[in-house]
Amino acid sequence: MLVPMEWLKEYVQTKWSDEEIANRLTMAGVSVKNIIMPPIKGKILSAIVKKVYKHPHSDKLHVCELFDGTGLYRTVTSDMNVNEGSVVAVAMPGTVLVNGSVVESVSIKGVLSEVMMCSLQELGLETKSEHVYQIEEDIPLGEDLIRYWKLDDKTMEVEITPNRPDCLGIIGVARELATLCDGTLQQPDMIFDAADNHVEDFVKVTIEDLDGCPRYCAGFMESVEIRPSPIWLRRRLINAGIRPINNVVDISNYVMLETGHPVHIFDYSKVIDGHIIVRKAIKGEEVKLLDEKTYALNGIETLIADKEKILAVGGIMGSSQSGVSDLTKDIILEVAYFNPVRIRRSSKALNIKSDASYRFERGVDPNDALMVMKRLVNLIEKIAYGKATQGFVDVYPRKITSKYVTLRKSRLSKVLGVTVEDETVQKILSSLGMKVEDMQDRWHVEIPTFRPDVSIEEDLIEEIGRIHGYEKITQQIPKVSASGKGWSDLNTFRKTIRQLLIGSGFDETVSLSFASSKVVKQSMNVEPLRLKNPMTEDMDCLRPSLVFGLIDSLSHNAKRQIKDVKFFEIAKVYNLENRTPVEREKIGVIMTGQLNEEDYTDHRFVSMLNLKGVLDELSHHLSVDLQVDPAQIDWLTPGRSGYVQLENETVGIMGMLNSKFNQIYDIKGEIYYMELDLEKIFTKSKTVKELKEISSFPAVRRDISLLIPVGFSSKQILSFFEKSNEYVEKVGVSDVYKGKDIPQDMVSVTFYVIYRASDRSLTDDEVNAVFEGTVSDIEKQFNVKRRFM
Amino acid sequence: MFEQLKKDTLQQIANASDLEQLERLRVALLGKKGVITEQVKGIGKLPAEERPKAGKVLNELKEEIQKAIEAKKEELERIESQKLSQKMWVDVTLPGIRRRVGHKHPIMKTLEEIEIIFVSMGFKIVEGPEIEDSWHNFDALNTPEWHPARDEHDSFYLDDLLLRTHTSPVQIRTMLSEKPPIAIISPGRVYRRDYDATHLPMFTQVEGLYVDEDVSVGHLKYTLEKFAQEIFGKQRRIRLRPSFFPFTEPSFEVDVSCGVCGGKGCQACGYSGWLEILGAGMVHPNVFKNVGYDPERWTGFAFGMGVERITMLKYNIKDMRDFVRNDKRFLENF
Ligand SMILES: [Zn+2]
């Protein structure tokens, strides 16, 4: 909300500077985000046009001679409406106008234009002006208009939390300030003259929807004169962020800004029989509102209607026909109280947010209606010359009464952790408009209806705390007693994996959990979990795999010529399982480009077996037996993909992404990807490894190169070796070779076996016999041949 | 006497081409059977009157030869080491051959720090689901369906479920399953419909909850100032600014004094001297009622912070979107 400084100060006097006011309000919970200072500065004086004559060299220009009471000035204007005798606002050279431009003395087609006659636009009082502003007020010549009209007044930008509807009006903010600075809150001028005729002779109100509208006050005024508002009113509205329209509409906005209670004004001639009917909308009913849009109603709105048509959607917006126009003569004034929840639901359903709905949905004071009405009449009488009738219609069958809240003195000090003097408590609460009764060990507090947020003891504790000042509360050390481990085992497991991957050269990433359903379907051929209300099309579902975030990051880097990337992310993926959304935490690992980009002696690119190496390293360190079963997987490259298995359960997937990914994300080169299920692996991981005894006898190693056909899983041979003899300590691969002396559909794999006994030295002869025997068995069983016969 | 010997010997030393040759020469001259040694032994055979003079001359000669050998040795050693260095030369000003180690993501790095601070204060880490129902996310937290505070939690919906807008539901789940005293923090990803330089539709939150008998605002102040000092520096202070959250009463925005100006006001802190870092408050009695705790007996405080925001302040990062772009050059800073 925007709070013009001088408006606020009209309701409370304080010696504090603007900055001090802002700071004190902020520290009491009325958060001032900014103090806006208009750029206007210099000298703008009131002056009378003494003489107007044609520009000697142009038909489209006039030359005016101006007198400000002491000096004469000449100016050139294109505005033919300026006449001799007009009083205008004249900006002297060097003056900075609202748009930041500086007035200069210039020669226009040979005539020196010394000063400038301002339009309302240039004074910041209108969005667009056609003409020079001709002053209507009675202002002496030579008056400093920047000061007179307070054009350089500062405005506070205030953030009001949703629990404080009372602060959505200047008076509410002033009440806070008065409490803080020990000042007196002024009341608005509510005096007016009423004619002899009575409101009931003109207006009748029937409430059918009492739930939606518990109170409806109506007033009636005759013979208003619709015209532009005076400068002071325009300026306050503009500074408060509302565009002036005409005096009556402006006054209704003004009263809302001042009291926080939105009001509405109807053209009396548009209301059949002057009979206002407050009723619930019928579903499907249509109405064209002030914004010139037609809305279909949802059957939950409260309508202000006459017997034929809708005049307004109550508390939200008036209809396009029923409002005040230039021809309006007599008016009905509405000050009502609408049910906050109903307003919020209606405003959401219609997708309309207005200044009125914003306030009503937070809860205005149902009991200030007559005060607000009187203020409204007072201003319309003063500014639009309307004549009031006797009395107001006030339909309010079930009065909303003040709540009483008990505050125990012991509870106050228990929660705040500090003792506040009784006298201070009493003063704070009274100043906030509450009635306090001291009952020795407690206070009995009557809460005014403009504070719907205060309903329990804690709310009062907050009021006292925030006004008294939280800086006065001393720190206390809590007696937290540690209850077991700070981190869960899963948490620690996750941390271990992160450390392993980071140590293996992978950078950790964090990416948005969203994906594009189009891309998901295109690349992976699965139906993802869609959001009901996505922000954008490329984030319309939750990702079913971490690959989408990781490859997005890959693509971001590739576009910046960063092509060697090894990333991982540990996060949730989301899928529908048995029609229920399920989230699972996964480890996603992606790699592309050079294997060791910081090693200039190594120019190898990442390969499938490098990816497998990462998996083996995890297996080793986490003490789990992660194995890969080759398999054809839709979104991976045929021949380079498989499922990761752990004790007969699939716990992941790995392989080279298929070329669709390269196309969609515009990345060249092979991309390897692996995704593992964190919790499944965690469940089977052993925290304590079984240690094997370390033998001190010498080892004997034997190597053999075998020709392995394409499609064959060497794992079988490795396992065979492992189980071949009790002295086998380790089995591995020392070389993989493909070349011209090897048949095309074959690859030469060199296996090694290390034999070692725990109780003696093995002899070469016995190892040779065992190894030869095993290799022959392998040749027979798997139908593979030795590379060197 | 011995002039010729001296001349020849010094010449030989000067001609020595390597240390080995020099050592042989030394043995040949000064060794047990060396030329000079033999001469010294031969003094006894000289007439008695010549002996002292011959002895003196020989001693001087011996010293001179020793010096010459020493000098030559140094020279040769210098040459040898130069040769060796040529042979062994590696240009150590070339870049090292690195086995690149990866980097923690800044968010995770800050999160780890936050976790360590609170765990060392006795808090326990608890996690929960990201897909929530609105009872756990809103209703149980005293935010009924038509509460205007829901505007600040513009949620993503999945049919009848939603993506949690804060990790407070984890607090609810914990309170429903455990009895006080409770001291937990709940880190995790949360979701709100907002996307610009200072908002991400997904961000990382850490919320904390402490419930016990006689917990007051004083305890909250101590805990959060301790936290701010641990994460930003010992000289930092905090202040509580009244605010509003439906699930706490009283509620606060917690500001930390600006590290650039120390609270005097500068550009970094918008000339206020303070930077907003988290929201906090005393747990609302309705929240206790919703989980079956007696609000008369138990009081507590809760707080919540965005890890992105803390990280931005810590490392002076301007655009929150950098966190999810994962530019390798950005990540390598952490
Ligand atoms: Zn600063």
PDB file of N, CA and C in Angstrom, chain A residues 27 163 344-345 408 411 414-415 459 462 470 473 475-476 486-487 494 498 502-503 505-508 510-511 513 532-534 543 553 556-557 564 569 574 583 597 599-600, chain B residues 95 97 99-100 102-103 105 108 112 115 125 127 130-131 146 151 155 157 159 189 191 193 202 214 216-218 221-222 225 242 244 249 251-252 295-296 326-328:
ATOM      1  N   MET A  27       9.569  -1.548  12.449  1.00  0.00           N
ATOM      2  CA  MET A  27       9.906  -2.351  13.616  1.00  0.00           C
ATOM      3  C   MET A  27       8.678  -2.728  14.440  1.00  0.00           C
ATOM      4  N   ASN A 163      -2.962 -10.266   7.875  1.00  0.00           N
ATOM      5  CA  ASN A 163      -3.766 -10.250   9.101  1.00  0.00           C
ATOM      6  C   ASN A 163      -4.152  -8.834   9.533  1.00  0.00           C
ATOM      7  N   ARG A 344     -13.493 -13.737  -1.057  1.00  0.00           N
ATOM      8  CA  ARG A 344     -12.282 -14.374  -1.557  1.00  0.00           C
ATOM      9  C   ARG A 344     -12.613 -15.453  -2.579  1.00  0.00           C
ATOM     10  N   ARG A 345     -13.631 -16.243  -2.255  1.00  0.00           N
ATOM     11  CA  ARG A 345     -14.004 -17.304  -3.191  1.00  0.00           C
ATOM     12  C   ARG A 345     -14.506 -16.710  -4.498  1.00  0.00           C
ATOM     13  N   ARG A 408      -3.436 -13.521  30.556  1.00  0.00           N
ATOM     14  CA  ARG A 408      -2.850 -13.765  31.870  1.00  0.00           C
ATOM     15  C   ARG A 408      -1.470 -13.129  31.932  1.00  0.00           C
ATOM     16  N   ARG A 411       1.275 -15.666  31.576  1.00  0.00           N
ATOM     17  CA  ARG A 411       1.461 -16.194  30.228  1.00  0.00           C
ATOM     18  C   ARG A 411       2.254 -15.199  29.371  1.00  0.00           C
ATOM     19  N   LYS A 414       5.777 -15.535  30.238  1.00  0.00           N
ATOM     20  CA  LYS A 414       6.269 -16.868  29.869  1.00  0.00           C
ATOM     21  C   LYS A 414       6.608 -16.924  28.379  1.00  0.00           C
ATOM     22  N   VAL A 415       5.706 -16.412  27.550  1.00  0.00           N
ATOM     23  CA  VAL A 415       5.919 -16.505  26.106  1.00  0.00           C
ATOM     24  C   VAL A 415       6.976 -15.510  25.634  1.00  0.00           C
ATOM     25  N   ASP A 459      -2.384 -13.501  20.454  1.00  0.00           N
ATOM     26  CA  ASP A 459      -2.473 -12.312  19.601  1.00  0.00           C
ATOM     27  C   ASP A 459      -2.203 -11.050  20.407  1.00  0.00           C
ATOM     28  N   GLU A 462       1.443 -10.754  21.117  1.00  0.00           N
ATOM     29  CA  GLU A 462       2.153 -10.183  19.972  1.00  0.00           C
ATOM     30  C   GLU A 462       2.012  -8.665  19.940  1.00  0.00           C
ATOM     31  N   TYR A 470      10.849  -5.896  20.466  1.00  0.00           N
ATOM     32  CA  TYR A 470      11.471  -7.203  20.696  1.00  0.00           C
ATOM     33  C   TYR A 470      12.944  -7.072  21.079  1.00  0.00           C
ATOM     34  N   ILE A 473      13.866  -7.888  24.622  1.00  0.00           N
ATOM     35  CA  ILE A 473      13.841  -9.260  25.145  1.00  0.00           C
ATOM     36  C   ILE A 473      15.256  -9.809  25.198  1.00  0.00           C
ATOM     37  N   GLN A 475      18.238 -12.654  25.466  1.00  0.00           N
ATOM     38  CA  GLN A 475      18.406 -14.000  24.927  1.00  0.00           C
ATOM     39  C   GLN A 475      18.511 -15.012  26.065  1.00  0.00           C
ATOM     40  N   GLN A 476      17.929 -16.192  25.789  1.00  0.00           N
ATOM     41  CA  GLN A 476      18.020 -17.279  26.766  1.00  0.00           C
ATOM     42  C   GLN A 476      18.501 -18.524  26.040  1.00  0.00           C
ATOM     43  N   GLY A 486      22.069 -36.785  14.944  1.00  0.00           N
ATOM     44  CA  GLY A 486      21.520 -35.654  14.217  1.00  0.00           C
ATOM     45  C   GLY A 486      21.098 -36.050  12.819  1.00  0.00           C
ATOM     46  N   TRP A 487      21.895 -36.894  12.185  1.00  0.00           N
ATOM     47  CA  TRP A 487      21.591 -37.321  10.830  1.00  0.00           C
ATOM     48  C   TRP A 487      21.086 -38.758  10.826  1.00  0.00           C
ATOM     49  N   ARG A 494      23.572 -40.923   1.829  1.00  0.00           N
ATOM     50  CA  ARG A 494      23.487 -39.987   0.716  1.00  0.00           C
ATOM     51  C   ARG A 494      24.748 -39.112   0.666  1.00  0.00           C
ATOM     52  N   ARG A 498      27.548 -38.713  -2.347  1.00  0.00           N
ATOM     53  CA  ARG A 498      27.910 -37.405  -2.901  1.00  0.00           C
ATOM     54  C   ARG A 498      29.422 -37.231  -2.867  1.00  0.00           C
ATOM     55  N   ILE A 502      31.795 -36.797  -6.121  1.00  0.00           N
ATOM     56  CA  ILE A 502      32.587 -35.565  -6.230  1.00  0.00           C
ATOM     57  C   ILE A 502      34.067 -35.929  -6.337  1.00  0.00           C
ATOM     58  N   GLY A 503      34.492 -36.887  -5.514  1.00  0.00           N
ATOM     59  CA  GLY A 503      35.877 -37.339  -5.570  1.00  0.00           C
ATOM     60  C   GLY A 503      36.214 -37.984  -6.904  1.00  0.00           C
ATOM     61  N   GLY A 505      35.282 -36.907  -9.682  1.00  0.00           N
ATOM     62  CA  GLY A 505      35.343 -35.877 -10.726  1.00  0.00           C
ATOM     63  C   GLY A 505      33.997 -35.344 -11.177  1.00  0.00           C
ATOM     64  N   PHE A 506      32.936 -35.725 -10.500  1.00  0.00           N
ATOM     65  CA  PHE A 506      31.613 -35.239 -10.911  1.00  0.00           C
ATOM     66  C   PHE A 506      31.236 -33.974 -10.138  1.00  0.00           C
ATOM     67  N   ASP A 507      30.682 -32.992 -10.851  1.00  0.00           N
ATOM     68  CA  ASP A 507      30.154 -31.806 -10.199  1.00  0.00           C
ATOM     69  C   ASP A 507      28.707 -32.069  -9.805  1.00  0.00           C
ATOM     70  N   GLU A 508      28.364 -31.591  -8.613  1.00  0.00           N
ATOM     71  CA  GLU A 508      27.000 -31.781  -8.126  1.00  0.00           C
ATOM     72  C   GLU A 508      26.097 -30.701  -8.718  1.00  0.00           C
ATOM     73  N   VAL A 510      21.966 -28.992  -9.063  1.00  0.00           N
ATOM     74  CA  VAL A 510      20.598 -28.915  -8.556  1.00  0.00           C
ATOM     75  C   VAL A 510      19.769 -28.394  -9.709  1.00  0.00           C
ATOM     76  N   SER A 511      18.727 -29.112 -10.097  1.00  0.00           N
ATOM     77  CA  SER A 511      17.896 -28.597 -11.186  1.00  0.00           C
ATOM     78  C   SER A 511      16.434 -28.676 -10.798  1.00  0.00           C
ATOM     79  N   SER A 513      12.606 -29.581 -10.581  1.00  0.00           N
ATOM     80  CA  SER A 513      11.990 -30.907 -10.643  1.00  0.00           C
ATOM     81  C   SER A 513      11.009 -31.051 -11.804  1.00  0.00           C
ATOM     82  N   LYS A 532      -1.469 -29.636 -12.556  1.00  0.00           N
ATOM     83  CA  LYS A 532      -2.764 -29.090 -12.934  1.00  0.00           C
ATOM     84  C   LYS A 532      -2.628 -27.636 -13.374  1.00  0.00           C
ATOM     85  N   ASN A 533      -1.673 -26.933 -12.764  1.00  0.00           N
ATOM     86  CA  ASN A 533      -1.511 -25.511 -13.072  1.00  0.00           C
ATOM     87  C   ASN A 533      -0.039 -25.167 -13.315  1.00  0.00           C
ATOM     88  N   PRO A 534       0.530 -25.667 -14.424  1.00  0.00           N
ATOM     89  CA  PRO A 534       1.952 -25.387 -14.677  1.00  0.00           C
ATOM     90  C   PRO A 534       2.184 -23.908 -14.957  1.00  0.00           C
ATOM     91  N   ARG A 543       9.355 -34.462 -13.412  1.00  0.00           N
ATOM     92  CA  ARG A 543      10.230 -35.328 -14.196  1.00  0.00           C
ATOM     93  C   ARG A 543      10.154 -36.778 -13.713  1.00  0.00           C
ATOM     94  N   SER A 553      21.220 -29.105 -18.112  1.00  0.00           N
ATOM     95  CA  SER A 553      22.456 -28.469 -17.664  1.00  0.00           C
ATOM     96  C   SER A 553      23.586 -28.727 -18.655  1.00  0.00           C
ATOM     97  N   HIS A 556      23.010 -26.420 -21.506  1.00  0.00           N
ATOM     98  CA  HIS A 556      23.383 -25.038 -21.135  1.00  0.00           C
ATOM     99  C   HIS A 556      24.889 -24.850 -21.303  1.00  0.00           C
ATOM    100  N   ASN A 557      25.666 -25.824 -20.856  1.00  0.00           N
ATOM    101  CA  ASN A 557      27.123 -25.721 -20.936  1.00  0.00           C
ATOM    102  C   ASN A 557      27.613 -25.868 -22.371  1.00  0.00           C
ATOM    103  N   ASP A 564      33.153 -30.824 -21.967  1.00  0.00           N
ATOM    104  CA  ASP A 564      33.567 -31.946 -21.127  1.00  0.00           C
ATOM    105  C   ASP A 564      32.837 -31.811 -19.805  1.00  0.00           C
ATOM    106  N   GLU A 569      23.274 -35.580  -9.843  1.00  0.00           N
ATOM    107  CA  GLU A 569      22.283 -34.934  -8.987  1.00  0.00           C
ATOM    108  C   GLU A 569      21.597 -36.029  -8.185  1.00  0.00           C
ATOM    109  N   TYR A 574       9.363 -38.532 -10.108  1.00  0.00           N
ATOM    110  CA  TYR A 574       7.946 -38.687  -9.781  1.00  0.00           C
ATOM    111  C   TYR A 574       7.255 -39.491 -10.865  1.00  0.00           C
ATOM    112  N   GLU A 583       6.941 -40.543  -5.286  1.00  0.00           N
ATOM    113  CA  GLU A 583       8.233 -39.881  -5.464  1.00  0.00           C
ATOM    114  C   GLU A 583       9.323 -40.810  -4.962  1.00  0.00           C
ATOM    115  N   GLU A 597      39.582 -34.067 -18.601  1.00  0.00           N
ATOM    116  CA  GLU A 597      39.854 -32.840 -19.350  1.00  0.00           C
ATOM    117  C   GLU A 597      40.997 -32.023 -18.772  1.00  0.00           C
ATOM    118  N   ASP A 599      43.769 -33.406 -17.767  1.00  0.00           N
ATOM    119  CA  ASP A 599      45.001 -34.177 -18.003  1.00  0.00           C
ATOM    120  C   ASP A 599      45.338 -34.075 -19.484  1.00  0.00           C
ATOM    121  N   TYR A 600      46.354 -33.256 -19.815  1.00  0.00           N
ATOM    122  CA  TYR A 600      46.640 -33.026 -21.238  1.00  0.00           C
ATOM    123  C   TYR A 600      47.458 -34.152 -21.849  1.00  0.00           C
TER     124      TYR A 600
ATOM    125  N   PRO B  95      51.431 -26.565 -16.460  1.00  0.00           N
ATOM    126  CA  PRO B  95      50.332 -26.958 -15.567  1.00  0.00           C
ATOM    127  C   PRO B  95      50.482 -28.409 -15.116  1.00  0.00           C
ATOM    128  N   ILE B  97      49.399 -32.187 -14.116  1.00  0.00           N
ATOM    129  CA  ILE B  97      48.433 -33.116 -14.700  1.00  0.00           C
ATOM    130  C   ILE B  97      47.452 -33.463 -13.598  1.00  0.00           C
ATOM    131  N   ARG B  99      43.989 -34.873 -11.775  1.00  0.00           N
ATOM    132  CA  ARG B  99      42.859 -35.783 -11.784  1.00  0.00           C
ATOM    133  C   ARG B  99      41.754 -34.955 -11.158  1.00  0.00           C
ATOM    134  N   ARG B 100      40.878 -34.423 -11.986  1.00  0.00           N
ATOM    135  CA  ARG B 100      39.938 -33.424 -11.520  1.00  0.00           C
ATOM    136  C   ARG B 100      38.972 -33.989 -10.486  1.00  0.00           C
ATOM    137  N   GLY B 102      35.442 -33.214  -8.410  1.00  0.00           N
ATOM    138  CA  GLY B 102      34.241 -32.408  -8.660  1.00  0.00           C
ATOM    139  C   GLY B 102      33.965 -31.405  -7.548  1.00  0.00           C
ATOM    140  N   HIS B 103      32.832 -30.738  -7.689  1.00  0.00           N
ATOM    141  CA  HIS B 103      32.495 -29.671  -6.744  1.00  0.00           C
ATOM    142  C   HIS B 103      31.112 -29.886  -6.162  1.00  0.00           C
ATOM    143  N   HIS B 105      27.546 -28.588  -5.034  1.00  0.00           N
ATOM    144  CA  HIS B 105      26.675 -27.490  -5.454  1.00  0.00           C
ATOM    145  C   HIS B 105      26.574 -26.485  -4.296  1.00  0.00           C
ATOM    146  N   MET B 108      23.932 -27.109  -1.749  1.00  0.00           N
ATOM    147  CA  MET B 108      24.172 -28.255  -0.887  1.00  0.00           C
ATOM    148  C   MET B 108      25.260 -27.934   0.137  1.00  0.00           C
ATOM    149  N   GLU B 112      24.627 -28.109   4.051  1.00  0.00           N
ATOM    150  CA  GLU B 112      25.454 -28.904   4.972  1.00  0.00           C
ATOM    151  C   GLU B 112      25.896 -28.065   6.163  1.00  0.00           C
ATOM    152  N   GLU B 115      22.996 -27.549   8.468  1.00  0.00           N
ATOM    153  CA  GLU B 115      22.711 -28.781   9.211  1.00  0.00           C
ATOM    154  C   GLU B 115      23.691 -28.962  10.360  1.00  0.00           C
ATOM    155  N   ILE B 125      17.803 -33.997  12.202  1.00  0.00           N
ATOM    156  CA  ILE B 125      17.330 -33.737  10.844  1.00  0.00           C
ATOM    157  C   ILE B 125      16.239 -34.721  10.463  1.00  0.00           C
ATOM    158  N   GLU B 127      13.260 -35.660   7.373  1.00  0.00           N
ATOM    159  CA  GLU B 127      12.830 -35.375   6.001  1.00  0.00           C
ATOM    160  C   GLU B 127      11.418 -35.895   5.764  1.00  0.00           C
ATOM    161  N   GLU B 130       7.655 -34.613  -0.768  1.00  0.00           N
ATOM    162  CA  GLU B 130       7.446 -33.345  -1.481  1.00  0.00           C
ATOM    163  C   GLU B 130       6.013 -33.228  -1.976  1.00  0.00           C
ATOM    164  N   ILE B 131       5.422 -34.376  -2.321  1.00  0.00           N
ATOM    165  CA  ILE B 131       4.016 -34.363  -2.728  1.00  0.00           C
ATOM    166  C   ILE B 131       3.192 -34.512  -1.451  1.00  0.00           C
ATOM    167  N   TRP B 146      -9.637 -20.619   2.721  1.00  0.00           N
ATOM    168  CA  TRP B 146      -9.875 -19.275   2.186  1.00  0.00           C
ATOM    169  C   TRP B 146      -9.084 -18.196   2.915  1.00  0.00           C
ATOM    170  N   ASP B 151      -2.249 -16.743  -0.508  1.00  0.00           N
ATOM    171  CA  ASP B 151      -1.765 -16.024  -1.689  1.00  0.00           C
ATOM    172  C   ASP B 151      -0.245 -16.068  -1.793  1.00  0.00           C
ATOM    173  N   SER B 155       0.475 -22.473  -5.013  1.00  0.00           N
ATOM    174  CA  SER B 155       0.971 -23.845  -5.107  1.00  0.00           C
ATOM    175  C   SER B 155       0.765 -24.467  -6.474  1.00  0.00           C
ATOM    176  N   TYR B 157      -0.547 -27.831  -8.245  1.00  0.00           N
ATOM    177  CA  TYR B 157      -1.463 -28.902  -7.880  1.00  0.00           C
ATOM    178  C   TYR B 157      -1.329 -30.117  -8.793  1.00  0.00           C
ATOM    179  N   ASP B 159      -3.977 -32.997  -9.286  1.00  0.00           N
ATOM    180  CA  ASP B 159      -5.314 -33.430  -8.879  1.00  0.00           C
ATOM    181  C   ASP B 159      -5.601 -32.997  -7.441  1.00  0.00           C
ATOM    182  N   ARG B 189      13.291 -29.703  -0.713  1.00  0.00           N
ATOM    183  CA  ARG B 189      12.838 -28.885  -1.831  1.00  0.00           C
ATOM    184  C   ARG B 189      11.380 -28.509  -1.644  1.00  0.00           C
ATOM    185  N   TYR B 191       8.039 -25.825  -3.349  1.00  0.00           N
ATOM    186  CA  TYR B 191       7.585 -25.339  -4.651  1.00  0.00           C
ATOM    187  C   TYR B 191       6.577 -24.207  -4.535  1.00  0.00           C
ATOM    188  N   ARG B 193       4.706 -20.995  -7.190  1.00  0.00           N
ATOM    189  CA  ARG B 193       4.615 -20.532  -8.578  1.00  0.00           C
ATOM    190  C   ARG B 193       5.152 -19.111  -8.720  1.00  0.00           C
ATOM    191  N   MET B 202      11.084 -23.752  -7.670  1.00  0.00           N
ATOM    192  CA  MET B 202      11.505 -24.795  -6.727  1.00  0.00           C
ATOM    193  C   MET B 202      12.694 -24.235  -5.959  1.00  0.00           C
ATOM    194  N   ASP B 214       8.080 -24.140  28.704  1.00  0.00           N
ATOM    195  CA  ASP B 214       8.698 -22.831  28.954  1.00  0.00           C
ATOM    196  C   ASP B 214       9.634 -22.325  27.860  1.00  0.00           C
ATOM    197  N   SER B 216      10.460 -19.593  25.198  1.00  0.00           N
ATOM    198  CA  SER B 216      10.036 -18.203  25.016  1.00  0.00           C
ATOM    199  C   SER B 216      10.738 -17.563  23.824  1.00  0.00           C
ATOM    200  N   VAL B 217      10.312 -16.338  23.528  1.00  0.00           N
ATOM    201  CA  VAL B 217      10.930 -15.566  22.458  1.00  0.00           C
ATOM    202  C   VAL B 217      12.430 -15.394  22.720  1.00  0.00           C
ATOM    203  N   GLY B 218      12.810 -15.341  23.994  1.00  0.00           N
ATOM    204  CA  GLY B 218      14.220 -15.231  24.365  1.00  0.00           C
ATOM    205  C   GLY B 218      15.037 -16.399  23.828  1.00  0.00           C
ATOM    206  N   LYS B 221      15.449 -16.019  20.090  1.00  0.00           N
ATOM    207  CA  LYS B 221      16.470 -15.019  19.769  1.00  0.00           C
ATOM    208  C   LYS B 221      17.873 -15.593  19.905  1.00  0.00           C
ATOM    209  N   TYR B 222      18.106 -16.322  20.985  1.00  0.00           N
ATOM    210  CA  TYR B 222      19.428 -16.894  21.205  1.00  0.00           C
ATOM    211  C   TYR B 222      19.795 -17.850  20.065  1.00  0.00           C
ATOM    212  N   GLU B 225      20.300 -16.092  16.640  1.00  0.00           N
ATOM    213  CA  GLU B 225      21.492 -15.241  16.562  1.00  0.00           C
ATOM    214  C   GLU B 225      22.751 -16.104  16.503  1.00  0.00           C
ATOM    215  N   PRO B 242       8.376  -7.610  13.605  1.00  0.00           N
ATOM    216  CA  PRO B 242       7.072  -8.285  13.657  1.00  0.00           C
ATOM    217  C   PRO B 242       6.568  -8.587  12.250  1.00  0.00           C
ATOM    218  N   PHE B 244       3.845 -11.711   9.987  1.00  0.00           N
ATOM    219  CA  PHE B 244       2.677 -12.577  10.129  1.00  0.00           C
ATOM    220  C   PHE B 244       2.857 -13.884   9.391  1.00  0.00           C
ATOM    221  N   GLU B 249       2.586 -17.290  16.301  1.00  0.00           N
ATOM    222  CA  GLU B 249       2.031 -16.106  16.960  1.00  0.00           C
ATOM    223  C   GLU B 249       2.754 -15.917  18.281  1.00  0.00           C
ATOM    224  N   SER B 251       4.821 -13.626  15.285  1.00  0.00           N
ATOM    225  CA  SER B 251       5.642 -14.000  14.135  1.00  0.00           C
ATOM    226  C   SER B 251       6.672 -12.913  13.864  1.00  0.00           C
ATOM    227  N   PHE B 252       7.776 -13.322  13.287  1.00  0.00           N
ATOM    228  CA  PHE B 252       8.851 -12.361  13.012  1.00  0.00           C
ATOM    229  C   PHE B 252       9.497 -12.590  11.662  1.00  0.00           C
ATOM    230  N   PRO B 295      -1.447 -26.847  24.402  1.00  0.00           N
ATOM    231  CA  PRO B 295      -0.728 -25.567  24.274  1.00  0.00           C
ATOM    232  C   PRO B 295      -0.489 -24.871  25.620  1.00  0.00           C
ATOM    233  N   GLU B 296      -1.182 -25.308  26.647  1.00  0.00           N
ATOM    234  CA  GLU B 296      -0.945 -24.727  27.969  1.00  0.00           C
ATOM    235  C   GLU B 296       0.380 -25.249  28.523  1.00  0.00           C
ATOM    236  N   ASN B 326      23.402 -24.509 -13.523  1.00  0.00           N
ATOM    237  CA  ASN B 326      24.526 -25.436 -13.424  1.00  0.00           C
ATOM    238  C   ASN B 326      25.601 -25.191 -14.462  1.00  0.00           C
ATOM    239  N   ASP B 327      25.967 -23.946 -14.646  1.00  0.00           N
ATOM    240  CA  ASP B 327      27.095 -23.632 -15.504  1.00  0.00           C
ATOM    241  C   ASP B 327      28.344 -24.141 -14.788  1.00  0.00           C
ATOM    242  N   LYS B 328      29.156 -24.911 -15.517  1.00  0.00           N
ATOM    243  CA  LYS B 328      30.331 -25.530 -14.893  1.00  0.00           C
ATOM    244  C   LYS B 328      31.262 -24.470 -14.292  1.00  0.00           C
TER     245      LYS B 328
END
